[in-house]
Amino acid sequence: MNKKKIYPWWFLVLPLVLYVIFFLLPSAMGVGYSFTDWNSRSVLNGTHFVGLQNFKEILTSNKGYLSGIGNTLKFTIISNIVKLIPALMIAIMLQEGLRGKGLYRTLLYLPSILPFVIIGLIFKSILNYNTGLLNTILDALHLGILKQKWLSDLGVVWKSIYGVDAWRGIGYVMTIFLAGLNTIPKSYYEAAEIDGANFWQRLRYVTLPMLTGSIMINLVFGITYGLKVFDIVYVLTNGGPGHATEVLTTYAFQLYSRGQYGMSSALNTILLIITAIIGVGIVKKMSKQEVQQ
């Protein structure tokens, strides 16, 4: 009997060991190094404890770190909005029995399996002001007035990033919503129709309450991704024009590449704290709502 109880735990030992060695331990070490002056010269000079000095410099210096934190939070909020709402509408349309919905699902999901670097390089070429496909098509249609410097104009560059990110991510978010929609009993909709509920009333009183779990999953994944965003920004703009699109991860990457490992670890620690606070808050809030419903 004891062997039967212990047996399943053997399957957890190796994954747990790997998780501790390759995630928990490096994370703890990174937090520890964020309180030191660890740098490329530490091999000769040694690493010294500096307390909160790295965090003080991040929060008080004029090097743009605060704007990087602001850009990260802004990207997290807006990128989730531009993906969640369209993905939910598309999922509902596909669930309603649209002809060829299997093909549409496949086409919409395909971009989400492509690497960010590849997507970034493709769209960087498409959005090039002089030779890009988008501006070339606008010229051919005699719509040159709509041409923009998509990746170098301060007023347009973030919209371009949100657009590329949405193109890649909507299909993934849609798939999670479709899984949630498939769990809603059809009898709920039939009862709502008998009571005279229209589409928007069914959406508000049946669909959305029953999709709380899917919404929570998409929010947690989306916020975690948004706070850690790097690839798409780095490849498309490299933080430019100027430092207008710098985010926490691009700043951390720059500091690490210059050998300022302690400062880079401090930025990553700030990112870890923000992610933990927001993620835990959302899970608690959504779980409470799900229990109430």
PDB file of C-alpha atoms in Angstrom:
ATOM      1  CA  MET A   1       0.000   0.000   0.000  1.00  0.00           C
ATOM      2  CA  ASN A   2       2.846   2.362   0.899  1.00  0.00           C
ATOM      3  CA  LYS A   3       4.599   1.548  -2.381  1.00  0.00           C
ATOM      4  CA  LYS A   4       1.440   2.506  -4.309  1.00  0.00           C
ATOM      5  CA  LYS A   5       1.292   5.819  -2.483  1.00  0.00           C
ATOM      6  CA  ILE A   6       4.969   6.589  -2.989  1.00  0.00           C
ATOM      7  CA  TYR A   7       5.145   5.387  -6.615  1.00  0.00           C
ATOM      8  CA  PRO A   8       3.569   8.507  -8.272  1.00  0.00           C
ATOM      9  CA  TRP A   9       5.990  10.775  -6.417  1.00  0.00           C
ATOM     10  CA  TRP A  10       8.924   9.228  -8.275  1.00  0.00           C
ATOM     11  CA  PHE A  11       7.611  10.875 -11.446  1.00  0.00           C
ATOM     12  CA  LEU A  12       7.846  14.280  -9.757  1.00  0.00           C
ATOM     13  CA  VAL A  13      11.401  13.981  -8.485  1.00  0.00           C
ATOM     14  CA  LEU A  14      13.273  14.693 -11.734  1.00  0.00           C
ATOM     15  CA  PRO A  15      11.035  17.583 -12.913  1.00  0.00           C
ATOM     16  CA  LEU A  16      11.187  19.099  -9.416  1.00  0.00           C
ATOM     17  CA  VAL A  17      14.980  18.837  -9.276  1.00  0.00           C
ATOM     18  CA  LEU A  18      15.302  20.405 -12.739  1.00  0.00           C
ATOM     19  CA  TYR A  19      12.864  23.184 -11.759  1.00  0.00           C
ATOM     20  CA  VAL A  20      14.864  24.002  -8.635  1.00  0.00           C
ATOM     21  CA  ILE A  21      18.250  23.889 -10.393  1.00  0.00           C
ATOM     22  CA  PHE A  22      17.354  25.775 -13.568  1.00  0.00           C
ATOM     23  CA  PHE A  23      14.656  28.188 -12.303  1.00  0.00           C
ATOM     24  CA  LEU A  24      14.366  28.694  -8.559  1.00  0.00           C
ATOM     25  CA  LEU A  25      18.089  28.680  -7.825  1.00  0.00           C
ATOM     26  CA  PRO A  26      19.067  31.091 -10.672  1.00  0.00           C
ATOM     27  CA  SER A  27      16.145  33.367  -9.728  1.00  0.00           C
ATOM     28  CA  ALA A  28      17.250  33.470  -6.094  1.00  0.00           C
ATOM     29  CA  MET A  29      20.844  34.124  -7.143  1.00  0.00           C
ATOM     30  CA  GLY A  30      19.694  36.935  -9.442  1.00  0.00           C
ATOM     31  CA  VAL A  31      17.794  38.595  -6.593  1.00  0.00           C
ATOM     32  CA  GLY A  32      20.877  38.249  -4.401  1.00  0.00           C
ATOM     33  CA  TYR A  33      23.195  39.772  -7.038  1.00  0.00           C
ATOM     34  CA  SER A  34      20.825  42.741  -7.431  1.00  0.00           C
ATOM     35  CA  PHE A  35      22.127  43.972  -4.058  1.00  0.00           C
ATOM     36  CA  THR A  36      25.770  43.883  -5.211  1.00  0.00           C
ATOM     37  CA  ASP A  37      28.071  45.781  -7.565  1.00  0.00           C
ATOM     38  CA  TRP A  38      28.660  42.658  -9.676  1.00  0.00           C
ATOM     39  CA  ASN A  39      30.195  43.667 -13.002  1.00  0.00           C
ATOM     40  CA  SER A  40      32.644  42.560 -15.667  1.00  0.00           C
ATOM     41  CA  ARG A  41      35.591  43.599 -13.447  1.00  0.00           C
ATOM     42  CA  SER A  42      34.451  41.581 -10.440  1.00  0.00           C
ATOM     43  CA  VAL A  43      36.862  38.780 -11.321  1.00  0.00           C
ATOM     44  CA  LEU A  44      39.721  41.152 -10.405  1.00  0.00           C
ATOM     45  CA  ASN A  45      38.095  43.454  -7.857  1.00  0.00           C
ATOM     46  CA  GLY A  46      35.578  41.106  -6.275  1.00  0.00           C
ATOM     47  CA  THR A  47      31.844  41.566  -5.768  1.00  0.00           C
ATOM     48  CA  HIS A  48      30.671  43.820  -2.937  1.00  0.00           C
ATOM     49  CA  PHE A  49      27.313  44.203  -1.210  1.00  0.00           C
ATOM     50  CA  VAL A  50      25.821  47.654  -1.939  1.00  0.00           C
ATOM     51  CA  GLY A  51      22.348  47.260  -0.429  1.00  0.00           C
ATOM     52  CA  LEU A  52      19.634  49.200  -2.254  1.00  0.00           C
ATOM     53  CA  GLN A  53      22.068  51.346  -4.243  1.00  0.00           C
ATOM     54  CA  ASN A  54      21.181  49.716  -7.586  1.00  0.00           C
ATOM     55  CA  PHE A  55      17.455  50.186  -6.992  1.00  0.00           C
ATOM     56  CA  LYS A  56      18.012  53.803  -5.903  1.00  0.00           C
ATOM     57  CA  GLU A  57      19.877  54.538  -9.127  1.00  0.00           C
ATOM     58  CA  ILE A  58      17.138  52.936 -11.216  1.00  0.00           C
ATOM     59  CA  LEU A  59      14.394  54.960  -9.517  1.00  0.00           C
ATOM     60  CA  THR A  60      16.203  58.302  -9.272  1.00  0.00           C
ATOM     61  CA  SER A  61      18.618  58.540 -12.210  1.00  0.00           C
ATOM     62  CA  ASN A  62      17.787  60.295 -15.482  1.00  0.00           C
ATOM     63  CA  LYS A  63      18.831  57.348 -17.642  1.00  0.00           C
ATOM     64  CA  GLY A  64      15.276  56.457 -18.644  1.00  0.00           C
ATOM     65  CA  TYR A  65      14.712  53.429 -16.423  1.00  0.00           C
ATOM     66  CA  LEU A  66      11.438  54.844 -15.087  1.00  0.00           C
ATOM     67  CA  SER A  67      10.193  55.444 -18.626  1.00  0.00           C
ATOM     68  CA  GLY A  68      11.135  51.826 -19.375  1.00  0.00           C
ATOM     69  CA  ILE A  69       8.968  50.691 -16.466  1.00  0.00           C
ATOM     70  CA  GLY A  70       6.142  52.923 -17.730  1.00  0.00           C
ATOM     71  CA  ASN A  71       6.480  51.575 -21.281  1.00  0.00           C
ATOM     72  CA  THR A  72       6.392  48.014 -19.952  1.00  0.00           C
ATOM     73  CA  LEU A  73       3.179  48.633 -18.009  1.00  0.00           C
ATOM     74  CA  LYS A  74       1.627  50.494 -20.953  1.00  0.00           C
ATOM     75  CA  PHE A  75       2.471  47.681 -23.356  1.00  0.00           C
ATOM     76  CA  THR A  76       1.054  45.109 -20.930  1.00  0.00           C
ATOM     77  CA  ILE A  77      -2.290  46.903 -20.641  1.00  0.00           C
ATOM     78  CA  ILE A  78      -2.807  47.886 -24.273  1.00  0.00           C
ATOM     79  CA  SER A  79      -1.519  44.649 -25.808  1.00  0.00           C
ATOM     80  CA  ASN A  80      -3.990  42.669 -23.705  1.00  0.00           C
ATOM     81  CA  ILE A  81      -6.881  44.918 -24.702  1.00  0.00           C
ATOM     82  CA  VAL A  82      -6.129  44.735 -28.440  1.00  0.00           C
ATOM     83  CA  LYS A  83      -5.922  40.936 -28.253  1.00  0.00           C
ATOM     84  CA  LEU A  84      -8.568  39.911 -25.726  1.00  0.00           C
ATOM     85  CA  ILE A  85     -11.574  41.734 -27.177  1.00  0.00           C
ATOM     86  CA  PRO A  86     -11.066  40.797 -30.876  1.00  0.00           C
ATOM     87  CA  ALA A  87     -10.110  37.226 -29.903  1.00  0.00           C
ATOM     88  CA  LEU A  88     -13.319  36.839 -27.876  1.00  0.00           C
ATOM     89  CA  MET A  89     -15.475  38.165 -30.739  1.00  0.00           C
ATOM     90  CA  ILE A  90     -13.762  35.883 -33.256  1.00  0.00           C
ATOM     91  CA  ALA A  91     -14.143  32.870 -30.937  1.00  0.00           C
ATOM     92  CA  ILE A  92     -17.867  33.556 -30.545  1.00  0.00           C
ATOM     93  CA  MET A  93     -18.328  33.880 -34.318  1.00  0.00           C
ATOM     94  CA  LEU A  94     -16.503  30.614 -34.930  1.00  0.00           C
ATOM     95  CA  GLN A  95     -18.516  28.898 -32.196  1.00  0.00           C
ATOM     96  CA  GLU A  96     -21.782  30.059 -33.768  1.00  0.00           C
ATOM     97  CA  GLY A  97     -21.290  27.717 -36.729  1.00  0.00           C
ATOM     98  CA  LEU A  98     -19.539  29.903 -39.291  1.00  0.00           C
ATOM     99  CA  ARG A  99     -18.887  28.008 -42.545  1.00  0.00           C
ATOM    100  CA  GLY A 100     -15.273  26.908 -42.911  1.00  0.00           C
ATOM    101  CA  LYS A 101     -14.582  27.612 -39.246  1.00  0.00           C
ATOM    102  CA  GLY A 102     -11.975  24.840 -39.081  1.00  0.00           C
ATOM    103  CA  LEU A 103      -9.912  26.583 -41.757  1.00  0.00           C
ATOM    104  CA  TYR A 104     -10.307  29.958 -40.060  1.00  0.00           C
ATOM    105  CA  ARG A 105      -9.182  28.529 -36.736  1.00  0.00           C
ATOM    106  CA  THR A 106      -6.074  27.083 -38.326  1.00  0.00           C
ATOM    107  CA  LEU A 107      -5.177  30.260 -40.206  1.00  0.00           C
ATOM    108  CA  LEU A 108      -5.674  32.443 -37.137  1.00  0.00           C
ATOM    109  CA  TYR A 109      -3.680  30.128 -34.878  1.00  0.00           C
ATOM    110  CA  LEU A 110      -0.705  29.637 -37.216  1.00  0.00           C
ATOM    111  CA  PRO A 111       1.042  32.980 -36.462  1.00  0.00           C
ATOM    112  CA  SER A 112       1.196  32.124 -32.758  1.00  0.00           C
ATOM    113  CA  ILE A 113       3.538  29.200 -33.394  1.00  0.00           C
ATOM    114  CA  LEU A 114       6.050  31.295 -35.328  1.00  0.00           C
ATOM    115  CA  PRO A 115       9.150  32.535 -33.444  1.00  0.00           C
ATOM    116  CA  PHE A 116       9.051  36.187 -32.397  1.00  0.00           C
ATOM    117  CA  VAL A 117      12.391  36.878 -34.061  1.00  0.00           C
ATOM    118  CA  ILE A 118      11.153  35.646 -37.439  1.00  0.00           C
ATOM    119  CA  ILE A 119       7.942  37.668 -37.144  1.00  0.00           C
ATOM    120  CA  GLY A 120       9.895  40.748 -36.121  1.00  0.00           C
ATOM    121  CA  LEU A 121      12.281  40.486 -39.066  1.00  0.00           C
ATOM    122  CA  ILE A 122       9.430  39.972 -41.531  1.00  0.00           C
ATOM    123  CA  PHE A 123       7.433  42.945 -40.276  1.00  0.00           C
ATOM    124  CA  LYS A 124      10.526  45.114 -39.981  1.00  0.00           C
ATOM    125  CA  SER A 125      10.931  44.617 -43.719  1.00  0.00           C
ATOM    126  CA  ILE A 126       7.217  45.141 -44.436  1.00  0.00           C
ATOM    127  CA  LEU A 127       7.073  48.367 -42.399  1.00  0.00           C
ATOM    128  CA  ASN A 128      10.246  49.906 -43.810  1.00  0.00           C
ATOM    129  CA  TYR A 129       9.421  53.438 -44.955  1.00  0.00           C
ATOM    130  CA  ASN A 130      11.375  53.415 -48.230  1.00  0.00           C
ATOM    131  CA  THR A 131      11.248  49.804 -49.407  1.00  0.00           C
ATOM    132  CA  GLY A 132       8.570  48.168 -47.240  1.00  0.00           C
ATOM    133  CA  LEU A 133       5.662  46.277 -48.767  1.00  0.00           C
ATOM    134  CA  LEU A 134       3.028  48.291 -46.895  1.00  0.00           C
ATOM    135  CA  ASN A 135       4.101  51.700 -48.188  1.00  0.00           C
ATOM    136  CA  THR A 136       4.707  50.231 -51.661  1.00  0.00           C
ATOM    137  CA  ILE A 137       1.090  48.991 -51.786  1.00  0.00           C
ATOM    138  CA  LEU A 138      -0.182  52.380 -50.572  1.00  0.00           C
ATOM    139  CA  ASP A 139       1.776  54.074 -53.376  1.00  0.00           C
ATOM    140  CA  ALA A 140       0.396  51.628 -55.937  1.00  0.00           C
ATOM    141  CA  LEU A 141      -3.155  52.410 -54.768  1.00  0.00           C
ATOM    142  CA  HIS A 142      -2.422  56.149 -54.967  1.00  0.00           C
ATOM    143  CA  LEU A 143      -2.819  56.394 -51.188  1.00  0.00           C
ATOM    144  CA  GLY A 144       0.612  57.843 -50.532  1.00  0.00           C
ATOM    145  CA  ILE A 145      -0.939  60.283 -48.076  1.00  0.00           C
ATOM    146  CA  LEU A 146      -1.384  57.315 -45.691  1.00  0.00           C
ATOM    147  CA  LYS A 147       2.306  56.396 -45.761  1.00  0.00           C
ATOM    148  CA  GLN A 148       4.014  56.537 -42.393  1.00  0.00           C
ATOM    149  CA  LYS A 149       7.437  55.991 -40.904  1.00  0.00           C
ATOM    150  CA  TRP A 150       5.967  53.037 -39.087  1.00  0.00           C
ATOM    151  CA  LEU A 151       9.018  52.201 -36.964  1.00  0.00           C
ATOM    152  CA  SER A 152      10.692  55.588 -36.580  1.00  0.00           C
ATOM    153  CA  ASP A 153       7.845  58.075 -36.019  1.00  0.00           C
ATOM    154  CA  LEU A 154       7.130  58.678 -32.327  1.00  0.00           C
ATOM    155  CA  GLY A 155       3.412  58.981 -33.003  1.00  0.00           C
ATOM    156  CA  VAL A 156       3.128  55.688 -34.883  1.00  0.00           C
ATOM    157  CA  VAL A 157       5.820  53.326 -33.626  1.00  0.00           C
ATOM    158  CA  TRP A 158       3.893  51.948 -30.626  1.00  0.00           C
ATOM    159  CA  LYS A 159       0.811  51.366 -32.794  1.00  0.00           C
ATOM    160  CA  SER A 160       2.980  49.338 -35.156  1.00  0.00           C
ATOM    161  CA  ILE A 161       4.307  47.243 -32.276  1.00  0.00           C
ATOM    162  CA  TYR A 162       0.780  46.628 -30.934  1.00  0.00           C
ATOM    163  CA  GLY A 163      -0.406  45.656 -34.412  1.00  0.00           C
ATOM    164  CA  VAL A 164       2.380  43.134 -34.986  1.00  0.00           C
ATOM    165  CA  ASP A 165       1.931  41.703 -31.499  1.00  0.00           C
ATOM    166  CA  ALA A 166      -1.842  41.365 -32.012  1.00  0.00           C
ATOM    167  CA  TRP A 167      -1.337  39.666 -35.385  1.00  0.00           C
ATOM    168  CA  ARG A 168       0.735  37.008 -33.682  1.00  0.00           C
ATOM    169  CA  GLY A 169      -1.188  36.605 -30.428  1.00  0.00           C
ATOM    170  CA  ILE A 170      -4.899  36.826 -31.254  1.00  0.00           C
ATOM    171  CA  GLY A 171      -5.056  33.239 -32.523  1.00  0.00           C
ATOM    172  CA  TYR A 172      -3.611  31.839 -29.294  1.00  0.00           C
ATOM    173  CA  VAL A 173      -6.012  33.849 -27.108  1.00  0.00           C
ATOM    174  CA  MET A 174      -8.896  32.826 -29.393  1.00  0.00           C
ATOM    175  CA  THR A 175      -8.044  29.132 -28.918  1.00  0.00           C
ATOM    176  CA  ILE A 176      -8.309  29.423 -25.131  1.00  0.00           C
ATOM    177  CA  PHE A 177     -11.666  31.200 -25.469  1.00  0.00           C
ATOM    178  CA  LEU A 178     -12.900  28.478 -27.835  1.00  0.00           C
ATOM    179  CA  ALA A 179     -11.977  25.827 -25.271  1.00  0.00           C
ATOM    180  CA  GLY A 180     -13.989  27.741 -22.678  1.00  0.00           C
ATOM    181  CA  LEU A 181     -16.980  28.192 -24.991  1.00  0.00           C
ATOM    182  CA  ASN A 182     -17.094  24.457 -25.639  1.00  0.00           C
ATOM    183  CA  THR A 183     -17.679  23.832 -21.922  1.00  0.00           C
ATOM    184  CA  ILE A 184     -20.821  26.005 -21.751  1.00  0.00           C
ATOM    185  CA  PRO A 185     -23.961  23.809 -21.911  1.00  0.00           C
ATOM    186  CA  LYS A 186     -26.179  24.692 -24.880  1.00  0.00           C
ATOM    187  CA  SER A 187     -29.209  24.423 -22.601  1.00  0.00           C
ATOM    188  CA  TYR A 188     -28.168  27.745 -21.016  1.00  0.00           C
ATOM    189  CA  TYR A 189     -28.462  29.523 -24.364  1.00  0.00           C
ATOM    190  CA  GLU A 190     -31.725  27.751 -25.181  1.00  0.00           C
ATOM    191  CA  ALA A 191     -33.203  28.879 -21.865  1.00  0.00           C
ATOM    192  CA  ALA A 192     -31.988  32.448 -22.495  1.00  0.00           C
ATOM    193  CA  GLU A 193     -33.573  32.472 -25.977  1.00  0.00           C
ATOM    194  CA  ILE A 194     -36.875  31.213 -24.552  1.00  0.00           C
ATOM    195  CA  ASP A 195     -36.754  34.132 -22.104  1.00  0.00           C
ATOM    196  CA  GLY A 196     -36.312  36.500 -25.056  1.00  0.00           C
ATOM    197  CA  ALA A 197     -32.651  37.381 -24.531  1.00  0.00           C
ATOM    198  CA  ASN A 198     -30.909  38.881 -27.558  1.00  0.00           C
ATOM    199  CA  PHE A 199     -27.275  38.295 -28.561  1.00  0.00           C
ATOM    200  CA  TRP A 200     -25.810  40.988 -26.277  1.00  0.00           C
ATOM    201  CA  GLN A 201     -27.867  39.832 -23.312  1.00  0.00           C
ATOM    202  CA  ARG A 202     -26.749  36.227 -23.833  1.00  0.00           C
ATOM    203  CA  LEU A 203     -23.173  37.477 -24.071  1.00  0.00           C
ATOM    204  CA  ARG A 204     -23.453  39.484 -20.855  1.00  0.00           C
ATOM    205  CA  TYR A 205     -25.432  37.088 -18.680  1.00  0.00           C
ATOM    206  CA  VAL A 206     -24.392  33.676 -19.993  1.00  0.00           C
ATOM    207  CA  THR A 207     -21.166  33.720 -22.015  1.00  0.00           C
ATOM    208  CA  LEU A 208     -18.974  36.117 -20.020  1.00  0.00           C
ATOM    209  CA  PRO A 209     -19.812  34.695 -16.554  1.00  0.00           C
ATOM    210  CA  MET A 210     -19.128  31.163 -17.808  1.00  0.00           C
ATOM    211  CA  LEU A 211     -15.844  32.253 -19.393  1.00  0.00           C
ATOM    212  CA  THR A 212     -14.329  33.551 -16.163  1.00  0.00           C
ATOM    213  CA  GLY A 213     -11.757  30.757 -16.116  1.00  0.00           C
ATOM    214  CA  SER A 214     -10.687  31.358 -19.719  1.00  0.00           C
ATOM    215  CA  ILE A 215     -10.504  35.109 -19.159  1.00  0.00           C
ATOM    216  CA  MET A 216      -8.338  34.570 -16.086  1.00  0.00           C
ATOM    217  CA  ILE A 217      -5.973  32.269 -17.983  1.00  0.00           C
ATOM    218  CA  ASN A 218      -5.647  34.732 -20.856  1.00  0.00           C
ATOM    219  CA  LEU A 219      -5.099  37.639 -18.478  1.00  0.00           C
ATOM    220  CA  VAL A 220      -2.423  35.856 -16.457  1.00  0.00           C
ATOM    221  CA  PHE A 221      -0.618  34.650 -19.583  1.00  0.00           C
ATOM    222  CA  GLY A 222      -1.033  38.016 -21.296  1.00  0.00           C
ATOM    223  CA  ILE A 223       0.194  40.074 -18.352  1.00  0.00           C
ATOM    224  CA  THR A 224       3.145  37.765 -17.748  1.00  0.00           C
ATOM    225  CA  TYR A 225       4.067  37.986 -21.429  1.00  0.00           C
ATOM    226  CA  GLY A 226       3.559  41.761 -21.540  1.00  0.00           C
ATOM    227  CA  LEU A 227       5.778  42.422 -18.541  1.00  0.00           C
ATOM    228  CA  LYS A 228       8.533  40.233 -19.974  1.00  0.00           C
ATOM    229  CA  VAL A 229       8.236  41.431 -23.587  1.00  0.00           C
ATOM    230  CA  PHE A 230      11.586  41.638 -25.331  1.00  0.00           C
ATOM    231  CA  ASP A 231      11.856  39.942 -28.717  1.00  0.00           C
ATOM    232  CA  ILE A 232       9.257  41.883 -30.663  1.00  0.00           C
ATOM    233  CA  VAL A 233      10.443  45.283 -29.384  1.00  0.00           C
ATOM    234  CA  TYR A 234      14.135  44.491 -29.759  1.00  0.00           C
ATOM    235  CA  VAL A 235      13.832  43.197 -33.313  1.00  0.00           C
ATOM    236  CA  LEU A 236      11.399  45.842 -34.590  1.00  0.00           C
ATOM    237  CA  THR A 237      12.846  48.998 -33.040  1.00  0.00           C
ATOM    238  CA  ASN A 238      15.761  48.070 -30.754  1.00  0.00           C
ATOM    239  CA  GLY A 239      14.207  50.481 -28.267  1.00  0.00           C
ATOM    240  CA  GLY A 240      14.078  53.379 -30.725  1.00  0.00           C
ATOM    241  CA  PRO A 241      13.501  55.923 -32.016  1.00  0.00           C
ATOM    242  CA  GLY A 242      15.816  57.273 -29.355  1.00  0.00           C
ATOM    243  CA  HIS A 243      14.663  55.436 -26.245  1.00  0.00           C
ATOM    244  CA  ALA A 244      10.935  55.829 -26.947  1.00  0.00           C
ATOM    245  CA  THR A 245      10.163  52.090 -26.993  1.00  0.00           C
ATOM    246  CA  GLU A 246      12.610  50.864 -24.383  1.00  0.00           C
ATOM    247  CA  VAL A 247      11.093  48.396 -21.908  1.00  0.00           C
ATOM    248  CA  LEU A 248      12.482  46.828 -18.751  1.00  0.00           C
ATOM    249  CA  THR A 249      13.906  43.804 -20.525  1.00  0.00           C
ATOM    250  CA  THR A 250      15.695  45.812 -23.232  1.00  0.00           C
ATOM    251  CA  TYR A 251      17.288  48.017 -20.573  1.00  0.00           C
ATOM    252  CA  ALA A 252      18.304  44.917 -18.604  1.00  0.00           C
ATOM    253  CA  PHE A 253      19.800  43.423 -21.762  1.00  0.00           C
ATOM    254  CA  GLN A 254      21.789  46.594 -22.473  1.00  0.00           C
ATOM    255  CA  LEU A 255      23.144  46.737 -18.918  1.00  0.00           C
ATOM    256  CA  TYR A 256      24.120  43.068 -19.022  1.00  0.00           C
ATOM    257  CA  SER A 257      25.848  43.470 -22.396  1.00  0.00           C
ATOM    258  CA  ARG A 258      27.881  46.375 -20.898  1.00  0.00           C
ATOM    259  CA  GLY A 259      28.976  44.184 -18.008  1.00  0.00           C
ATOM    260  CA  GLN A 260      26.768  45.855 -15.362  1.00  0.00           C
ATOM    261  CA  TYR A 261      25.393  42.571 -14.086  1.00  0.00           C
ATOM    262  CA  GLY A 262      24.265  43.852 -10.675  1.00  0.00           C
ATOM    263  CA  MET A 263      22.218  46.674 -12.183  1.00  0.00           C
ATOM    264  CA  SER A 264      20.754  44.283 -14.754  1.00  0.00           C
ATOM    265  CA  SER A 265      19.781  41.876 -11.959  1.00  0.00           C
ATOM    266  CA  ALA A 266      18.152  44.763 -10.069  1.00  0.00           C
ATOM    267  CA  LEU A 267      15.982  45.595 -13.085  1.00  0.00           C
ATOM    268  CA  ASN A 268      14.995  41.951 -13.416  1.00  0.00           C
ATOM    269  CA  THR A 269      14.167  41.837  -9.693  1.00  0.00           C
ATOM    270  CA  ILE A 270      11.861  44.845 -10.110  1.00  0.00           C
ATOM    271  CA  LEU A 271      10.224  43.038 -13.015  1.00  0.00           C
ATOM    272  CA  LEU A 272       9.818  39.910 -10.877  1.00  0.00           C
ATOM    273  CA  ILE A 273       8.164  41.898  -8.074  1.00  0.00           C
ATOM    274  CA  ILE A 274       5.765  43.693 -10.440  1.00  0.00           C
ATOM    275  CA  THR A 275       4.844  40.415 -12.165  1.00  0.00           C
ATOM    276  CA  ALA A 276       4.222  38.634  -8.863  1.00  0.00           C
ATOM    277  CA  ILE A 277       2.067  41.432  -7.428  1.00  0.00           C
ATOM    278  CA  ILE A 278      -0.096  41.846 -10.529  1.00  0.00           C
ATOM    279  CA  GLY A 279      -0.356  38.110 -11.254  1.00  0.00           C
ATOM    280  CA  VAL A 280      -1.354  37.137  -7.713  1.00  0.00           C
ATOM    281  CA  GLY A 281      -3.823  40.029  -7.534  1.00  0.00           C
ATOM    282  CA  ILE A 282      -5.567  39.011 -10.755  1.00  0.00           C
ATOM    283  CA  VAL A 283      -5.750  35.328  -9.816  1.00  0.00           C
ATOM    284  CA  LYS A 284      -7.289  36.174  -6.418  1.00  0.00           C
ATOM    285  CA  LYS A 285      -9.776  38.616  -7.934  1.00  0.00           C
ATOM    286  CA  MET A 286     -10.893  36.310 -10.732  1.00  0.00           C
ATOM    287  CA  SER A 287     -11.025  33.241  -8.452  1.00  0.00           C
ATOM    288  CA  LYS A 288     -13.268  35.122  -6.033  1.00  0.00           C
ATOM    289  CA  GLN A 289     -15.605  36.100  -8.858  1.00  0.00           C
ATOM    290  CA  GLU A 290     -15.675  32.534 -10.166  1.00  0.00           C
ATOM    291  CA  VAL A 291     -16.638  31.197  -6.717  1.00  0.00           C
ATOM    292  CA  GLN A 292     -19.402  33.788  -6.391  1.00  0.00           C
ATOM    293  CA  GLN A 293     -20.813  32.804  -9.769  1.00  0.00           C
TER     294      GLN A 293
END
